[in-house]
Amino acid sequence: MTNNLFIINGHKYTAKHRLPLIQNLIKNNHKVTIATPADSDAYTYLKKMDLQIIQLHNYKSIFSISTHLRNALLLLTIHRKKRYDNILSFTILPNIYGIFFAFVPRVKNITTFTGLGSGFDSTIESARQKLITKIVKIMHWLVVHLSHTIVVQNGDDFSYVNKISSNVRVKLIPGSGVECSKRQTKKISSIINIGFCSRLTKDKGIDDFIEISKLFRNKIFHICGAIDTNNPS
């Protein structure tokens, strides 16, 4: 039996992607605690279930330095009592919290890159975005060198991590997956339907999807997702 701490951001979809792994660990008699920002969509979603949750201090951005330090200190303080075996973090800021455990004996910090995001979109030329990109690259360097294991979900991220360090323990997995048992299946129609299910942002490929749809007039294209007004792309 292991004692595991999951650190995630405040997005509901991040929590939903991690939930099957969390439930499987609990089913196999492992302990799981989840740390996520208080009053976030992820916290609201998870608190409805019988799960142990740590409420992190809410942060506004990557520049909320004092808040991030308070969160890291909070997790380290709780660890002194709980003695976690594994720290599993997802997305950039939780990954930064996770590397503080690199200096704690007998703890494995397992870091997941869920994508590089809009910070690496070369078409965004604002000074603020360029600064964020530089900061994120520094964060990635620290995460790669101070993690026990790196998990990536696509080949580009796999190459990116190995360029930072060829000595890192990195595992490539085929994405977050889909729970087929919870999806209704229908008889395949002769009409080909092609769907785009994601946030409607440039870095997710919505522009490419629209352009491709113009090339295949005999197919039906569907777009399903929310507009992310906070995404710079």
JSON list of C-alpha atoms in Angstrom, two decimals:
[
{"chain": "A", "resi": 1, "resn": "MET", "atom": "CA", "xyz": [0.00, 0.00, 0.00]},
{"chain": "A", "resi": 2, "resn": "THR", "atom": "CA", "xyz": [1.30, 3.44, -0.91]},
{"chain": "A", "resi": 3, "resn": "ASN", "atom": "CA", "xyz": [0.34, 6.91, 0.24]},
{"chain": "A", "resi": 4, "resn": "ASN", "atom": "CA", "xyz": [-0.11, 9.20, -2.76]},
{"chain": "A", "resi": 5, "resn": "LEU", "atom": "CA", "xyz": [-0.55, 12.95, -3.13]},
{"chain": "A", "resi": 6, "resn": "PHE", "atom": "CA", "xyz": [-2.04, 14.29, -6.38]},
{"chain": "A", "resi": 7, "resn": "ILE", "atom": "CA", "xyz": [-1.40, 17.98, -7.11]},
{"chain": "A", "resi": 8, "resn": "ILE", "atom": "CA", "xyz": [-3.62, 19.46, -9.81]},
{"chain": "A", "resi": 9, "resn": "ASN", "atom": "CA", "xyz": [-4.73, 22.88, -11.01]},
{"chain": "A", "resi": 10, "resn": "GLY", "atom": "CA", "xyz": [-8.23, 24.26, -10.57]},
{"chain": "A", "resi": 11, "resn": "HIS", "atom": "CA", "xyz": [-9.75, 23.18, -13.87]},
{"chain": "A", "resi": 12, "resn": "LYS", "atom": "CA", "xyz": [-12.56, 20.64, -13.74]},
{"chain": "A", "resi": 13, "resn": "TYR", "atom": "CA", "xyz": [-11.35, 18.79, -16.84]},
{"chain": "A", "resi": 14, "resn": "THR", "atom": "CA", "xyz": [-7.94, 18.26, -15.18]},
{"chain": "A", "resi": 15, "resn": "ALA", "atom": "CA", "xyz": [-9.68, 16.64, -12.22]},
{"chain": "A", "resi": 16, "resn": "LYS", "atom": "CA", "xyz": [-11.87, 14.48, -14.47]},
{"chain": "A", "resi": 17, "resn": "HIS", "atom": "CA", "xyz": [-8.84, 13.22, -16.41]},
{"chain": "A", "resi": 18, "resn": "ARG", "atom": "CA", "xyz": [-7.12, 12.12, -13.20]},
{"chain": "A", "resi": 19, "resn": "LEU", "atom": "CA", "xyz": [-10.17, 10.61, -11.52]},
{"chain": "A", "resi": 20, "resn": "PRO", "atom": "CA", "xyz": [-9.98, 7.07, -13.06]},
{"chain": "A", "resi": 21, "resn": "LEU", "atom": "CA", "xyz": [-6.37, 6.70, -11.86]},
{"chain": "A", "resi": 22, "resn": "ILE", "atom": "CA", "xyz": [-7.32, 7.99, -8.41]},
{"chain": "A", "resi": 23, "resn": "GLN", "atom": "CA", "xyz": [-10.28, 5.62, -8.16]},
{"chain": "A", "resi": 24, "resn": "ASN", "atom": "CA", "xyz": [-8.18, 2.66, -9.32]},
{"chain": "A", "resi": 25, "resn": "LEU", "atom": "CA", "xyz": [-5.54, 3.36, -6.67]},
{"chain": "A", "resi": 26, "resn": "ILE", "atom": "CA", "xyz": [-8.18, 3.58, -3.95]},
{"chain": "A", "resi": 27, "resn": "LYS", "atom": "CA", "xyz": [-9.81, 0.36, -5.22]},
{"chain": "A", "resi": 28, "resn": "ASN", "atom": "CA", "xyz": [-6.46, -1.39, -4.78]},
{"chain": "A", "resi": 29, "resn": "ASN", "atom": "CA", "xyz": [-6.16, -0.16, -1.18]},
{"chain": "A", "resi": 30, "resn": "HIS", "atom": "CA", "xyz": [-3.75, 2.71, -1.79]},
{"chain": "A", "resi": 31, "resn": "LYS", "atom": "CA", "xyz": [-4.22, 6.02, -0.01]},
{"chain": "A", "resi": 32, "resn": "VAL", "atom": "CA", "xyz": [-4.89, 9.12, -2.10]},
{"chain": "A", "resi": 33, "resn": "THR", "atom": "CA", "xyz": [-5.04, 12.81, -1.22]},
{"chain": "A", "resi": 34, "resn": "ILE", "atom": "CA", "xyz": [-5.72, 15.53, -3.78]},
{"chain": "A", "resi": 35, "resn": "ALA", "atom": "CA", "xyz": [-4.41, 19.09, -3.55]},
{"chain": "A", "resi": 36, "resn": "THR", "atom": "CA", "xyz": [-6.21, 21.72, -5.65]},
{"chain": "A", "resi": 37, "resn": "PRO", "atom": "CA", "xyz": [-7.02, 25.44, -5.30]},
{"chain": "A", "resi": 38, "resn": "ALA", "atom": "CA", "xyz": [-9.90, 26.22, -2.95]},
{"chain": "A", "resi": 39, "resn": "ASP", "atom": "CA", "xyz": [-13.19, 27.33, -4.53]},
{"chain": "A", "resi": 40, "resn": "SER", "atom": "CA", "xyz": [-11.99, 26.18, -7.95]},
{"chain": "A", "resi": 41, "resn": "ASP", "atom": "CA", "xyz": [-14.04, 24.13, -10.43]},
{"chain": "A", "resi": 42, "resn": "ALA", "atom": "CA", "xyz": [-11.85, 21.11, -9.66]},
{"chain": "A", "resi": 43, "resn": "TYR", "atom": "CA", "xyz": [-12.46, 21.46, -5.91]},
{"chain": "A", "resi": 44, "resn": "THR", "atom": "CA", "xyz": [-16.23, 21.83, -6.42]},
{"chain": "A", "resi": 45, "resn": "TYR", "atom": "CA", "xyz": [-16.23, 18.71, -8.61]},
{"chain": "A", "resi": 46, "resn": "LEU", "atom": "CA", "xyz": [-14.09, 16.58, -6.29]},
{"chain": "A", "resi": 47, "resn": "LYS", "atom": "CA", "xyz": [-15.63, 17.55, -2.96]},
{"chain": "A", "resi": 48, "resn": "LYS", "atom": "CA", "xyz": [-18.87, 15.81, -3.97]},
{"chain": "A", "resi": 49, "resn": "MET", "atom": "CA", "xyz": [-16.99, 12.52, -3.72]},
{"chain": "A", "resi": 50, "resn": "ASP", "atom": "CA", "xyz": [-15.60, 10.75, -0.69]},
{"chain": "A", "resi": 51, "resn": "LEU", "atom": "CA", "xyz": [-12.02, 11.93, -1.27]},
{"chain": "A", "resi": 52, "resn": "GLN", "atom": "CA", "xyz": [-9.37, 13.54, 0.91]},
{"chain": "A", "resi": 53, "resn": "ILE", "atom": "CA", "xyz": [-8.74, 17.05, -0.41]},
{"chain": "A", "resi": 54, "resn": "ILE", "atom": "CA", "xyz": [-6.19, 19.71, 0.52]},
{"chain": "A", "resi": 55, "resn": "GLN", "atom": "CA", "xyz": [-7.37, 23.23, -0.29]},
{"chain": "A", "resi": 56, "resn": "LEU", "atom": "CA", "xyz": [-4.50, 25.20, -1.79]},
{"chain": "A", "resi": 57, "resn": "HIS", "atom": "CA", "xyz": [-4.42, 28.98, -1.71]},
{"chain": "A", "resi": 58, "resn": "ASN", "atom": "CA", "xyz": [-5.97, 30.45, -4.85]},
{"chain": "A", "resi": 59, "resn": "TYR", "atom": "CA", "xyz": [-3.53, 32.04, -7.26]},
{"chain": "A", "resi": 60, "resn": "LYS", "atom": "CA", "xyz": [-4.22, 34.44, -10.12]},
{"chain": "A", "resi": 61, "resn": "SER", "atom": "CA", "xyz": [-1.28, 33.69, -12.39]},
{"chain": "A", "resi": 62, "resn": "ILE", "atom": "CA", "xyz": [2.23, 32.35, -12.79]},
{"chain": "A", "resi": 63, "resn": "PHE", "atom": "CA", "xyz": [3.44, 35.61, -11.22]},
{"chain": "A", "resi": 64, "resn": "SER", "atom": "CA", "xyz": [1.70, 35.02, -7.85]},
{"chain": "A", "resi": 65, "resn": "ILE", "atom": "CA", "xyz": [5.06, 34.09, -6.32]},
{"chain": "A", "resi": 66, "resn": "SER", "atom": "CA", "xyz": [4.16, 34.51, -2.66]},
{"chain": "A", "resi": 67, "resn": "THR", "atom": "CA", "xyz": [1.04, 32.36, -3.07]},
{"chain": "A", "resi": 68, "resn": "HIS", "atom": "CA", "xyz": [2.99, 29.62, -4.82]},
{"chain": "A", "resi": 69, "resn": "LEU", "atom": "CA", "xyz": [5.55, 29.55, -2.03]},
{"chain": "A", "resi": 70, "resn": "ARG", "atom": "CA", "xyz": [2.77, 29.37, 0.56]},
{"chain": "A", "resi": 71, "resn": "ASN", "atom": "CA", "xyz": [1.23, 26.42, -1.27]},
{"chain": "A", "resi": 72, "resn": "ALA", "atom": "CA", "xyz": [4.55, 24.58, -1.49]},
{"chain": "A", "resi": 73, "resn": "LEU", "atom": "CA", "xyz": [5.15, 25.17, 2.23]},
{"chain": "A", "resi": 74, "resn": "LEU", "atom": "CA", "xyz": [1.64, 23.99, 3.04]},
{"chain": "A", "resi": 75, "resn": "LEU", "atom": "CA", "xyz": [2.17, 20.71, 1.17]},
{"chain": "A", "resi": 76, "resn": "LEU", "atom": "CA", "xyz": [5.56, 20.11, 2.78]},
{"chain": "A", "resi": 77, "resn": "THR", "atom": "CA", "xyz": [4.07, 20.77, 6.23]},
{"chain": "A", "resi": 78, "resn": "ILE", "atom": "CA", "xyz": [1.24, 18.31, 5.63]},
{"chain": "A", "resi": 79, "resn": "HIS", "atom": "CA", "xyz": [3.75, 15.75, 4.34]},
{"chain": "A", "resi": 80, "resn": "ARG", "atom": "CA", "xyz": [5.53, 15.80, 7.70]},
{"chain": "A", "resi": 81, "resn": "LYS", "atom": "CA", "xyz": [2.36, 14.32, 9.19]},
{"chain": "A", "resi": 82, "resn": "LYS", "atom": "CA", "xyz": [1.06, 12.19, 6.32]},
{"chain": "A", "resi": 83, "resn": "ARG", "atom": "CA", "xyz": [4.40, 10.87, 4.93]},
{"chain": "A", "resi": 84, "resn": "TYR", "atom": "CA", "xyz": [3.52, 10.51, 1.26]},
{"chain": "A", "resi": 85, "resn": "ASP", "atom": "CA", "xyz": [5.34, 7.91, -0.84]},
{"chain": "A", "resi": 86, "resn": "ASN", "atom": "CA", "xyz": [4.52, 9.40, -4.24]},
{"chain": "A", "resi": 87, "resn": "ILE", "atom": "CA", "xyz": [3.82, 12.94, -5.38]},
{"chain": "A", "resi": 88, "resn": "LEU", "atom": "CA", "xyz": [1.95, 12.99, -8.69]},
{"chain": "A", "resi": 89, "resn": "SER", "atom": "CA", "xyz": [1.64, 16.45, -10.26]},
{"chain": "A", "resi": 90, "resn": "PHE", "atom": "CA", "xyz": [-0.03, 17.64, -13.46]},
{"chain": "A", "resi": 91, "resn": "THR", "atom": "CA", "xyz": [0.36, 20.92, -15.43]},
{"chain": "A", "resi": 92, "resn": "ILE", "atom": "CA", "xyz": [3.10, 23.48, -14.93]},
{"chain": "A", "resi": 93, "resn": "LEU", "atom": "CA", "xyz": [2.38, 25.14, -11.57]},
{"chain": "A", "resi": 94, "resn": "PRO", "atom": "CA", "xyz": [1.50, 21.91, -9.70]},
{"chain": "A", "resi": 95, "resn": "ASN", "atom": "CA", "xyz": [4.67, 20.44, -11.26]},
{"chain": "A", "resi": 96, "resn": "ILE", "atom": "CA", "xyz": [6.67, 23.25, -9.65]},
{"chain": "A", "resi": 97, "resn": "TYR", "atom": "CA", "xyz": [5.09, 22.41, -6.27]},
{"chain": "A", "resi": 98, "resn": "GLY", "atom": "CA", "xyz": [6.08, 18.80, -6.85]},
{"chain": "A", "resi": 99, "resn": "ILE", "atom": "CA", "xyz": [9.80, 19.50, -7.29]},
{"chain": "A", "resi": 100, "resn": "PHE", "atom": "CA", "xyz": [10.03, 20.78, -3.72]},
{"chain": "A", "resi": 101, "resn": "PHE", "atom": "CA", "xyz": [9.71, 17.11, -2.74]},
{"chain": "A", "resi": 102, "resn": "ALA", "atom": "CA", "xyz": [12.87, 16.28, -4.70]},
{"chain": "A", "resi": 103, "resn": "PHE", "atom": "CA", "xyz": [14.80, 17.14, -1.54]},
{"chain": "A", "resi": 104, "resn": "VAL", "atom": "CA", "xyz": [12.63, 14.97, 0.73]},
{"chain": "A", "resi": 105, "resn": "PRO", "atom": "CA", "xyz": [14.03, 11.46, 1.42]},
{"chain": "A", "resi": 106, "resn": "ARG", "atom": "CA", "xyz": [12.08, 8.38, 0.33]},
{"chain": "A", "resi": 107, "resn": "VAL", "atom": "CA", "xyz": [9.60, 10.34, -1.80]},
{"chain": "A", "resi": 108, "resn": "LYS", "atom": "CA", "xyz": [9.15, 9.92, -5.55]},
{"chain": "A", "resi": 109, "resn": "ASN", "atom": "CA", "xyz": [7.85, 12.96, -7.40]},
{"chain": "A", "resi": 110, "resn": "ILE", "atom": "CA", "xyz": [6.22, 11.85, -10.66]},
{"chain": "A", "resi": 111, "resn": "THR", "atom": "CA", "xyz": [5.62, 14.78, -12.99]},
{"chain": "A", "resi": 112, "resn": "THR", "atom": "CA", "xyz": [3.21, 14.77, -15.92]},
{"chain": "A", "resi": 113, "resn": "PHE", "atom": "CA", "xyz": [3.51, 17.15, -18.86]},
{"chain": "A", "resi": 114, "resn": "THR", "atom": "CA", "xyz": [-0.06, 17.50, -20.18]},
{"chain": "A", "resi": 115, "resn": "GLY", "atom": "CA", "xyz": [1.13, 19.66, -23.10]},
{"chain": "A", "resi": 116, "resn": "LEU", "atom": "CA", "xyz": [3.37, 22.67, -23.58]},
{"chain": "A", "resi": 117, "resn": "GLY", "atom": "CA", "xyz": [0.44, 25.03, -24.12]},
{"chain": "A", "resi": 118, "resn": "SER", "atom": "CA", "xyz": [0.10, 28.46, -25.69]},
{"chain": "A", "resi": 119, "resn": "GLY", "atom": "CA", "xyz": [3.33, 29.65, -24.09]},
{"chain": "A", "resi": 120, "resn": "PHE", "atom": "CA", "xyz": [5.17, 27.93, -26.94]},
{"chain": "A", "resi": 121, "resn": "ASP", "atom": "CA", "xyz": [3.06, 29.41, -29.74]},
{"chain": "A", "resi": 122, "resn": "SER", "atom": "CA", "xyz": [5.55, 31.32, -31.91]},
{"chain": "A", "resi": 123, "resn": "THR", "atom": "CA", "xyz": [2.76, 33.40, -33.47]},
{"chain": "A", "resi": 124, "resn": "ILE", "atom": "CA", "xyz": [2.12, 35.21, -30.17]},
{"chain": "A", "resi": 125, "resn": "GLU", "atom": "CA", "xyz": [4.47, 38.18, -30.11]},
{"chain": "A", "resi": 126, "resn": "SER", "atom": "CA", "xyz": [3.44, 40.21, -27.05]},
{"chain": "A", "resi": 127, "resn": "ALA", "atom": "CA", "xyz": [6.20, 41.14, -24.60]},
{"chain": "A", "resi": 128, "resn": "ARG", "atom": "CA", "xyz": [4.26, 39.62, -21.71]},
{"chain": "A", "resi": 129, "resn": "GLN", "atom": "CA", "xyz": [3.85, 36.32, -23.54]},
{"chain": "A", "resi": 130, "resn": "LYS", "atom": "CA", "xyz": [7.54, 36.20, -24.45]},
{"chain": "A", "resi": 131, "resn": "LEU", "atom": "CA", "xyz": [8.40, 36.74, -20.77]},
{"chain": "A", "resi": 132, "resn": "ILE", "atom": "CA", "xyz": [6.01, 33.97, -19.73]},
{"chain": "A", "resi": 133, "resn": "THR", "atom": "CA", "xyz": [7.59, 31.62, -22.28]},
{"chain": "A", "resi": 134, "resn": "LYS", "atom": "CA", "xyz": [11.06, 32.29, -20.85]},
{"chain": "A", "resi": 135, "resn": "ILE", "atom": "CA", "xyz": [9.83, 31.69, -17.30]},
{"chain": "A", "resi": 136, "resn": "VAL", "atom": "CA", "xyz": [8.04, 28.47, -18.30]},
{"chain": "A", "resi": 137, "resn": "LYS", "atom": "CA", "xyz": [11.20, 27.17, -19.99]},
{"chain": "A", "resi": 138, "resn": "ILE", "atom": "CA", "xyz": [13.14, 27.77, -16.76]},
{"chain": "A", "resi": 139, "resn": "MET", "atom": "CA", "xyz": [10.39, 25.97, -14.85]},
{"chain": "A", "resi": 140, "resn": "HIS", "atom": "CA", "xyz": [10.56, 23.04, -17.25]},
{"chain": "A", "resi": 141, "resn": "TRP", "atom": "CA", "xyz": [14.34, 22.82, -16.82]},
{"chain": "A", "resi": 142, "resn": "LEU", "atom": "CA", "xyz": [13.90, 22.64, -13.05]},
{"chain": "A", "resi": 143, "resn": "VAL", "atom": "CA", "xyz": [11.06, 20.13, -13.28]},
{"chain": "A", "resi": 144, "resn": "VAL", "atom": "CA", "xyz": [12.98, 17.82, -15.61]},
{"chain": "A", "resi": 145, "resn": "HIS", "atom": "CA", "xyz": [16.14, 17.85, -13.48]},
{"chain": "A", "resi": 146, "resn": "LEU", "atom": "CA", "xyz": [14.36, 17.54, -10.13]},
{"chain": "A", "resi": 147, "resn": "SER", "atom": "CA", "xyz": [11.71, 14.90, -10.88]},
{"chain": "A", "resi": 148, "resn": "HIS", "atom": "CA", "xyz": [12.05, 11.20, -10.21]},
{"chain": "A", "resi": 149, "resn": "THR", "atom": "CA", "xyz": [10.02, 10.39, -13.34]},
{"chain": "A", "resi": 150, "resn": "ILE", "atom": "CA", "xyz": [8.55, 12.49, -16.16]},
{"chain": "A", "resi": 151, "resn": "VAL", "atom": "CA", "xyz": [5.37, 11.37, -17.94]},
{"chain": "A", "resi": 152, "resn": "VAL", "atom": "CA", "xyz": [4.50, 12.87, -21.33]},
{"chain": "A", "resi": 153, "resn": "GLN", "atom": "CA", "xyz": [1.49, 12.34, -23.58]},
{"chain": "A", "resi": 154, "resn": "ASN", "atom": "CA", "xyz": [2.83, 12.99, -27.07]},
{"chain": "A", "resi": 155, "resn": "GLY", "atom": "CA", "xyz": [6.00, 12.58, -29.11]},
{"chain": "A", "resi": 156, "resn": "ASP", "atom": "CA", "xyz": [6.77, 16.30, -29.30]},
{"chain": "A", "resi": 157, "resn": "ASP", "atom": "CA", "xyz": [6.86, 16.60, -25.51]},
{"chain": "A", "resi": 158, "resn": "PHE", "atom": "CA", "xyz": [8.96, 13.43, -25.32]},
{"chain": "A", "resi": 159, "resn": "SER", "atom": "CA", "xyz": [11.56, 15.02, -27.63]},
{"chain": "A", "resi": 160, "resn": "TYR", "atom": "CA", "xyz": [11.36, 18.32, -25.75]},
{"chain": "A", "resi": 161, "resn": "VAL", "atom": "CA", "xyz": [12.08, 16.68, -22.40]},
{"chain": "A", "resi": 162, "resn": "ASN", "atom": "CA", "xyz": [14.99, 14.67, -23.80]},
{"chain": "A", "resi": 163, "resn": "LYS", "atom": "CA", "xyz": [16.51, 17.84, -25.26]},
{"chain": "A", "resi": 164, "resn": "ILE", "atom": "CA", "xyz": [16.54, 19.34, -21.77]},
{"chain": "A", "resi": 165, "resn": "SER", "atom": "CA", "xyz": [18.22, 16.25, -20.34]},
{"chain": "A", "resi": 166, "resn": "SER", "atom": "CA", "xyz": [19.06, 12.91, -21.93]},
{"chain": "A", "resi": 167, "resn": "ASN", "atom": "CA", "xyz": [19.49, 11.33, -18.48]},
{"chain": "A", "resi": 168, "resn": "VAL", "atom": "CA", "xyz": [15.92, 11.86, -17.32]},
{"chain": "A", "resi": 169, "resn": "ARG", "atom": "CA", "xyz": [13.56, 8.93, -16.68]},
{"chain": "A", "resi": 170, "resn": "VAL", "atom": "CA", "xyz": [10.73, 9.75, -19.11]},
{"chain": "A", "resi": 171, "resn": "LYS", "atom": "CA", "xyz": [7.67, 7.68, -19.99]},
{"chain": "A", "resi": 172, "resn": "LEU", "atom": "CA", "xyz": [5.49, 8.27, -23.06]},
{"chain": "A", "resi": 173, "resn": "ILE", "atom": "CA", "xyz": [1.80, 7.38, -22.67]},
{"chain": "A", "resi": 174, "resn": "PRO", "atom": "CA", "xyz": [-0.99, 7.68, -25.29]},
{"chain": "A", "resi": 175, "resn": "GLY", "atom": "CA", "xyz": [-2.82, 10.66, -23.76]},
{"chain": "A", "resi": 176, "resn": "SER", "atom": "CA", "xyz": [-5.29, 10.81, -20.90]},
{"chain": "A", "resi": 177, "resn": "GLY", "atom": "CA", "xyz": [-7.64, 8.33, -22.54]},
{"chain": "A", "resi": 178, "resn": "VAL", "atom": "CA", "xyz": [-11.41, 8.00, -22.75]},
{"chain": "A", "resi": 179, "resn": "GLU", "atom": "CA", "xyz": [-13.66, 5.88, -20.53]},
{"chain": "A", "resi": 180, "resn": "CYS", "atom": "CA", "xyz": [-15.45, 3.91, -23.24]},
{"chain": "A", "resi": 181, "resn": "SER", "atom": "CA", "xyz": [-17.72, 2.23, -20.69]},
{"chain": "A", "resi": 182, "resn": "LYS", "atom": "CA", "xyz": [-19.31, 5.62, -19.95]},
{"chain": "A", "resi": 183, "resn": "ARG", "atom": "CA", "xyz": [-19.86, 6.55, -23.60]},
{"chain": "A", "resi": 184, "resn": "GLN", "atom": "CA", "xyz": [-22.89, 5.42, -25.57]},
{"chain": "A", "resi": 185, "resn": "THR", "atom": "CA", "xyz": [-22.13, 3.74, -28.87]},
{"chain": "A", "resi": 186, "resn": "LYS", "atom": "CA", "xyz": [-24.31, 4.08, -31.94]},
{"chain": "A", "resi": 187, "resn": "LYS", "atom": "CA", "xyz": [-24.55, 2.18, -35.18]},
{"chain": "A", "resi": 188, "resn": "ILE", "atom": "CA", "xyz": [-22.06, 3.54, -37.67]},
{"chain": "A", "resi": 189, "resn": "SER", "atom": "CA", "xyz": [-23.75, 5.62, -40.35]},
{"chain": "A", "resi": 190, "resn": "SER", "atom": "CA", "xyz": [-22.73, 5.75, -43.99]},
{"chain": "A", "resi": 191, "resn": "ILE", "atom": "CA", "xyz": [-22.33, 9.50, -43.49]},
{"chain": "A", "resi": 192, "resn": "ILE", "atom": "CA", "xyz": [-18.89, 10.40, -42.15]},
{"chain": "A", "resi": 193, "resn": "ASN", "atom": "CA", "xyz": [-18.96, 12.75, -39.16]},
{"chain": "A", "resi": 194, "resn": "ILE", "atom": "CA", "xyz": [-15.75, 14.34, -37.94]},
{"chain": "A", "resi": 195, "resn": "GLY", "atom": "CA", "xyz": [-15.64, 16.00, -34.53]},
{"chain": "A", "resi": 196, "resn": "PHE", "atom": "CA", "xyz": [-13.43, 18.54, -32.79]},
{"chain": "A", "resi": 197, "resn": "CYS", "atom": "CA", "xyz": [-13.85, 18.29, -29.00]},
{"chain": "A", "resi": 198, "resn": "SER", "atom": "CA", "xyz": [-11.65, 20.71, -27.13]},
{"chain": "A", "resi": 199, "resn": "ARG", "atom": "CA", "xyz": [-11.32, 24.25, -25.89]},
{"chain": "A", "resi": 200, "resn": "LEU", "atom": "CA", "xyz": [-11.72, 26.51, -28.92]},
{"chain": "A", "resi": 201, "resn": "THR", "atom": "CA", "xyz": [-8.21, 27.94, -29.01]},
{"chain": "A", "resi": 202, "resn": "LYS", "atom": "CA", "xyz": [-5.63, 28.22, -31.74]},
{"chain": "A", "resi": 203, "resn": "ASP", "atom": "CA", "xyz": [-3.07, 26.09, -29.92]},
{"chain": "A", "resi": 204, "resn": "LYS", "atom": "CA", "xyz": [-5.62, 23.25, -29.75]},
{"chain": "A", "resi": 205, "resn": "GLY", "atom": "CA", "xyz": [-5.91, 23.33, -33.54]},
{"chain": "A", "resi": 206, "resn": "ILE", "atom": "CA", "xyz": [-9.33, 24.91, -34.14]},
{"chain": "A", "resi": 207, "resn": "ASP", "atom": "CA", "xyz": [-7.96, 26.99, -37.07]},
{"chain": "A", "resi": 208, "resn": "ASP", "atom": "CA", "xyz": [-6.54, 23.88, -38.75]},
{"chain": "A", "resi": 209, "resn": "PHE", "atom": "CA", "xyz": [-9.79, 21.98, -38.21]},
{"chain": "A", "resi": 210, "resn": "ILE", "atom": "CA", "xyz": [-11.81, 24.73, -39.91]},
{"chain": "A", "resi": 211, "resn": "GLU", "atom": "CA", "xyz": [-9.41, 24.86, -42.86]},
{"chain": "A", "resi": 212, "resn": "ILE", "atom": "CA", "xyz": [-9.56, 21.08, -43.29]},
{"chain": "A", "resi": 213, "resn": "SER", "atom": "CA", "xyz": [-13.36, 21.16, -43.22]},
{"chain": "A", "resi": 214, "resn": "LYS", "atom": "CA", "xyz": [-13.29, 23.37, -46.34]},
{"chain": "A", "resi": 215, "resn": "LEU", "atom": "CA", "xyz": [-11.49, 20.62, -48.26]},
{"chain": "A", "resi": 216, "resn": "PHE", "atom": "CA", "xyz": [-14.10, 17.94, -47.61]},
{"chain": "A", "resi": 217, "resn": "ARG", "atom": "CA", "xyz": [-17.52, 19.33, -48.45]},
{"chain": "A", "resi": 218, "resn": "ASN", "atom": "CA", "xyz": [-19.11, 15.87, -48.46]},
{"chain": "A", "resi": 219, "resn": "LYS", "atom": "CA", "xyz": [-18.30, 15.26, -44.79]},
{"chain": "A", "resi": 220, "resn": "ILE", "atom": "CA", "xyz": [-20.05, 16.64, -41.72]},
{"chain": "A", "resi": 221, "resn": "PHE", "atom": "CA", "xyz": [-17.81, 18.49, -39.28]},
{"chain": "A", "resi": 222, "resn": "HIS", "atom": "CA", "xyz": [-18.80, 19.16, -35.66]},
{"chain": "A", "resi": 223, "resn": "ILE", "atom": "CA", "xyz": [-17.18, 21.57, -33.21]},
{"chain": "A", "resi": 224, "resn": "CYS", "atom": "CA", "xyz": [-17.81, 21.07, -29.50]},
{"chain": "A", "resi": 225, "resn": "GLY", "atom": "CA", "xyz": [-16.03, 23.10, -26.84]},
{"chain": "A", "resi": 226, "resn": "ALA", "atom": "CA", "xyz": [-15.88, 26.27, -24.81]},
{"chain": "A", "resi": 227, "resn": "ILE", "atom": "CA", "xyz": [-14.25, 29.53, -25.83]},
{"chain": "A", "resi": 228, "resn": "ASP", "atom": "CA", "xyz": [-11.28, 30.24, -23.55]},
{"chain": "A", "resi": 229, "resn": "THR", "atom": "CA", "xyz": [-11.03, 34.03, -23.42]},
{"chain": "A", "resi": 230, "resn": "ASN", "atom": "CA", "xyz": [-8.00, 33.84, -21.10]},
{"chain": "A", "resi": 231, "resn": "ASN", "atom": "CA", "xyz": [-5.90, 31.93, -23.62]},
{"chain": "A", "resi": 232, "resn": "PRO", "atom": "CA", "xyz": [-3.59, 34.30, -25.54]},
{"chain": "A", "resi": 233, "resn": "SER", "atom": "CA", "xyz": [-3.63, 32.20, -28.72]}
]
